[in-house]
C-alpha angles and dihedrals in degrees: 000000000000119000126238118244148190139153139257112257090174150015135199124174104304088342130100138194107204125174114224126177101205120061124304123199126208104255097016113151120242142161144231123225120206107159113324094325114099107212109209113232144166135213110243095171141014133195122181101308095339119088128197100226119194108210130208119220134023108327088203100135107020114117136160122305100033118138123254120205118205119214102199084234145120124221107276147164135215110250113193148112114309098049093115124094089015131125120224146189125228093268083045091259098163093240090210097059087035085058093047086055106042114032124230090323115059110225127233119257095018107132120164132186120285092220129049112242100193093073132109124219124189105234123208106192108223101180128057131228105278108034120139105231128165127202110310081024104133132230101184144307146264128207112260118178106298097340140079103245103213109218111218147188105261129266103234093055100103124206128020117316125207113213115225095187137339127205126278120240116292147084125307146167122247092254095054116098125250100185148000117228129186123202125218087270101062088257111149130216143183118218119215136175085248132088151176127224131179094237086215093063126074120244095235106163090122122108102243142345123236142208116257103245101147121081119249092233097230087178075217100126093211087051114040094037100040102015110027123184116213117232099255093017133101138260132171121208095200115178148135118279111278089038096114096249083145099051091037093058090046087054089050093042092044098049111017116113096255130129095212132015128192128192123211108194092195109190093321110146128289087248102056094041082056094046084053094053093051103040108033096061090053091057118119111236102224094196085049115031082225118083135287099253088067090084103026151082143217137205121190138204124145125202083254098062118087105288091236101073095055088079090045084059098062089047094048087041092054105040090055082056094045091047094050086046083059084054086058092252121136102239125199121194125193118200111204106204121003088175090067089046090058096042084065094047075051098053099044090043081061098053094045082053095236124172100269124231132204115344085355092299118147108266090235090054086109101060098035083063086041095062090038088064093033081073094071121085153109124273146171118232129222091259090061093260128141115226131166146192112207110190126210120191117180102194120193121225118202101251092005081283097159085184088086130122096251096043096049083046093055103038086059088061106040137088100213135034118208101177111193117223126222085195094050095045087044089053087040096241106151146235076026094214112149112244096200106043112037123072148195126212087189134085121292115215079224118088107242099243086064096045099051094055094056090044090051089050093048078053102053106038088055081067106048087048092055085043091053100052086065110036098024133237086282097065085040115107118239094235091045083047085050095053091051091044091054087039081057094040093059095039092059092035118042109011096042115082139185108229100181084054116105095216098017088050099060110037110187119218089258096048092051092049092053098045091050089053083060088050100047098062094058094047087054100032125107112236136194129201126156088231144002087258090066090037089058091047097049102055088033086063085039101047080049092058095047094051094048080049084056089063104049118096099247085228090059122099076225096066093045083046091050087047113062081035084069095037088052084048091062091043093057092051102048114100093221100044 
């Protein structure tokens, strides 16, 4: 089919301004052609025959006059079987074989399929010539990792289909075809493994959407008991920079309850991209025994890449979920970080010469990350499944200043607030999440008369502690220096964590009931001591023997024996034992 074309009347930056003469669509995907490289773009605007393009890649070369080629296409990404353990750019470019065929430094205008097409995939038909199936409908099934990976009838395929054969049993390649299909209209079709999204429009071929009522079990105490996350809501981890938003969101990715996480490193550093490649395949996969890779995928795209690909990322990033979630997987993805994302919606506002917002941001930067986390949710599927996509965004404010203008965006759309704090990570007290300040409108695992002791005690003891640095500890009551003291007791105890632990680090739910209910006797327990010395003493011995509880596996004789040690230890210290 020819292409259409155009060329290129202006340039600015990584935006071009190209006359056409056919049709040109909003978001259509074009490219660029200087020399023999073609240089991937998309149509972000069009006014009567000019169109605003966002490249890419690199815009060195490109001048006026050069010739545009339209592809008739949105941007999209191939959704199949062998996504899975892979590592993408942001326009979904596998960086290994990237790598293999470009040496240390990736070329321009280099872009490579998604999904091997060399592989072979062992196919179980599920559905019979002559069934009536309509777009998500499955045909069969190939064998993914450790789940079964449904093959469907793709998504863009409107109206009923009526299959005319479908494969035998075998192996096959992505590109073979694994049914014919006929419409109403006489229309005929070949089913593959393989298909094609537009990575800006929601996958939505699922019977109804519900609301998130489950909790998405962190194994994060802090998480999962003050601040829960429902499984398909939506949650930020915004923080200064040092605050642990990184190893926070491997703990998250590596122990939460999910079937598939993705990571979307969205114009974070080199060096922390880096840090991301070398560590996260090496992760031990709990729920597996094999690692966490195994049943992940990353998406790449460093602050030194062109900025417009940084919002490709998060499309690409979202759309894989959405498409697992069609599989009737539970899917978590993690942005990292969606301040990034919206420095590059700034910086092409500015080119297109927009009226500028708050701080310079695009005045529609609010419902553009509106619709990302809109993305998110829990369905259920034709088949009667329920699947979900819970969706994570850690967002970096200059100066840890949660007043900006992407902070204040993202906290009106979703459902949890995990703010980060540069005085809890100084004083290493992790995961640094503010207690105070951060918040959850979904479902704790703890019951609420229990919470909002603990809550009520955070609260207070704040208090006393401010009260203290200016009166000091001696003009301090004894019942106000108890409340700090247990303020202190369940920080230590019960909302710091040890990530790098093997059993601290990954707290079950039960684990987690039956600890609080420790703890909750102490919070709510009268205690006597004859001064503040022996009072400092006492909860110092008894926060010890907490800690050391917090290491011991809960199947071991050790962890029952530390127990009622620590049961015998309240016990000592209440004034009416």
């Amino acid at each position: 089919m020819p292409e259409k074309t155009g060329k290129i009347v202006g340039v600015n930056g990584n935006m071009l301004t190209v006359e056409f003469t056919d049709g040109v669509s909003q978001n259509e995907v074009a490219f660029a052609i200087v020399g023999e490289e073609r240089l991937k773009c998309e149509v972000i605007r069009v006014r009567d025959n000019r169109a605003d393009m966002q490249v890419f890649e690199s815009a060195n070369g490109l001048k006026v006059g050069d010739p545009v080629e339209f592809t008739g296409e949105l941007l999209r990404v191939e959704l199949g079987p062998g996504l899975l353990k892979s590592v993408y750019d942001g326009l979904q470019n596998p960086l290994a074989l990237l790598a293999e065929k470009s040496g240390f430094f990736l070329k321009r205008g280099v872009y490579l399929n998604a999904i091997d097409r060399s592989v072979r995939w062992h196919f179980t038909p599920a559905a019979k010539a002559g069934a009536i199936l309509r777009a998500g409908d499955r045909i069969g099934h190939v064998p993914e990792g450790i789940f079964k990976h449904h093959i469907m009838i793709p998504f863009v395929w409107k109206g009923g289909w009526t299959l005319k054969s479908v494969a035998q049993e075998g192996d096959y390649t992505v590109e073979d075809t694994m049914a014919v299909a006929e419409n109403a209209d006489g229309e005929t079709r070949k089913v593959t493994m393989l298909q094609y999204w537009p990575v800006k429009i929601p996958i939505g071929d699922y019977a109804e959407k519900l609301l998130p009522e489950n909790t998405l079990i962190t194994q994060t105490r802090i998480i999962d008991t003050f601040f829960p996350v429902a499984r398909g809501g939506t949650f930020c981890t915004p923080g200064p920079f040092g605050a642990g938003k990184t190893v926070l969101q491997h703990t998250i990715s590596q122990n939460a309850e999910a079937d598939v996480v993705i990571v979307a490193a969205c114009g974070e550093r080199a060096g922390e991209v880096v840090e991301i490649l070398r560590e996260y395949p090496h992760l031990a996969d709990p729920r597996t025994g094999r690692t966490l890779m195994d049943r992940s995928i990353i998406i790449c795209n460093t602050s030194s890449m062109p900025v417009a690909a940084r919002e490709a990322s998060v499309y690409t990033a979202v759309t894989m979920a959405e498409y697992y979630r069609q599989q009737g997987l539970h899917t978590l993805l993690l942005a990292d970080s969606t301040s990034r994302w919206a420095q590059a919606l700034r910086e092409m506002s500015g080119r297109l010469e927009e009226i500028p917002g708050d701080e310079a941001f695009p005045a529609y930067l609010e419902s553009r990350i509106a619709a990302f986390y809109e993305r998110s949710g829990l369905v259920r599927l034709r088949t009667g499944e329920e699947a979900s996509v819970t969706i994570g965004g850690a967002v970096s404010p200059a100066g840890g200043n949660f007043e900006e203008p992407v902070t204040q965006a993202t906290l009106k759309v979703v459902g949890c607030f995990l703010g980060l704090s540069r005085e809890r990570s100084d004083a290493r007290r992790y995961p640094a999440i503010n207690p105070l300040e951060s918040w959850s409108k979904y479902r704790s695992i703890a019951g609420d008369g229990a919470l909002a002791t603990a809550r009520n005690i955070l609260s207070r003891g704040n208090e006393v502690n401010q009260m203290m640095k200016v009166i000091g500890e001696d003009g301090t009551a004894m019942a106000d220096f108890l409340i700090y003291l247990k303020s202190e007791f369940l920080d230590y105890v019960y909302l710091q964590q040890n990530t790098f632990d093997a059993v601290d680090g990954s707290c079950g739910a039960e684990r987690q009931k039956v600890m609080l209910s420790q703890v909750e006797t102490v919070l709510t327990g009268e205690f006597d001591f004859p001064d503040k010395s022996a009072a400092r003493r006492y909860f110092l011995e008894l926060r010890q023997l907490f800690i050391d509880w917090n290491y011991l596996k809960a199947d071991s004789p050790e962890f029952a024996a530390k127990q009622q040690e620590i049961g015998r230890k309240i016990s000592e210290g209440m004034r009416h034992a």
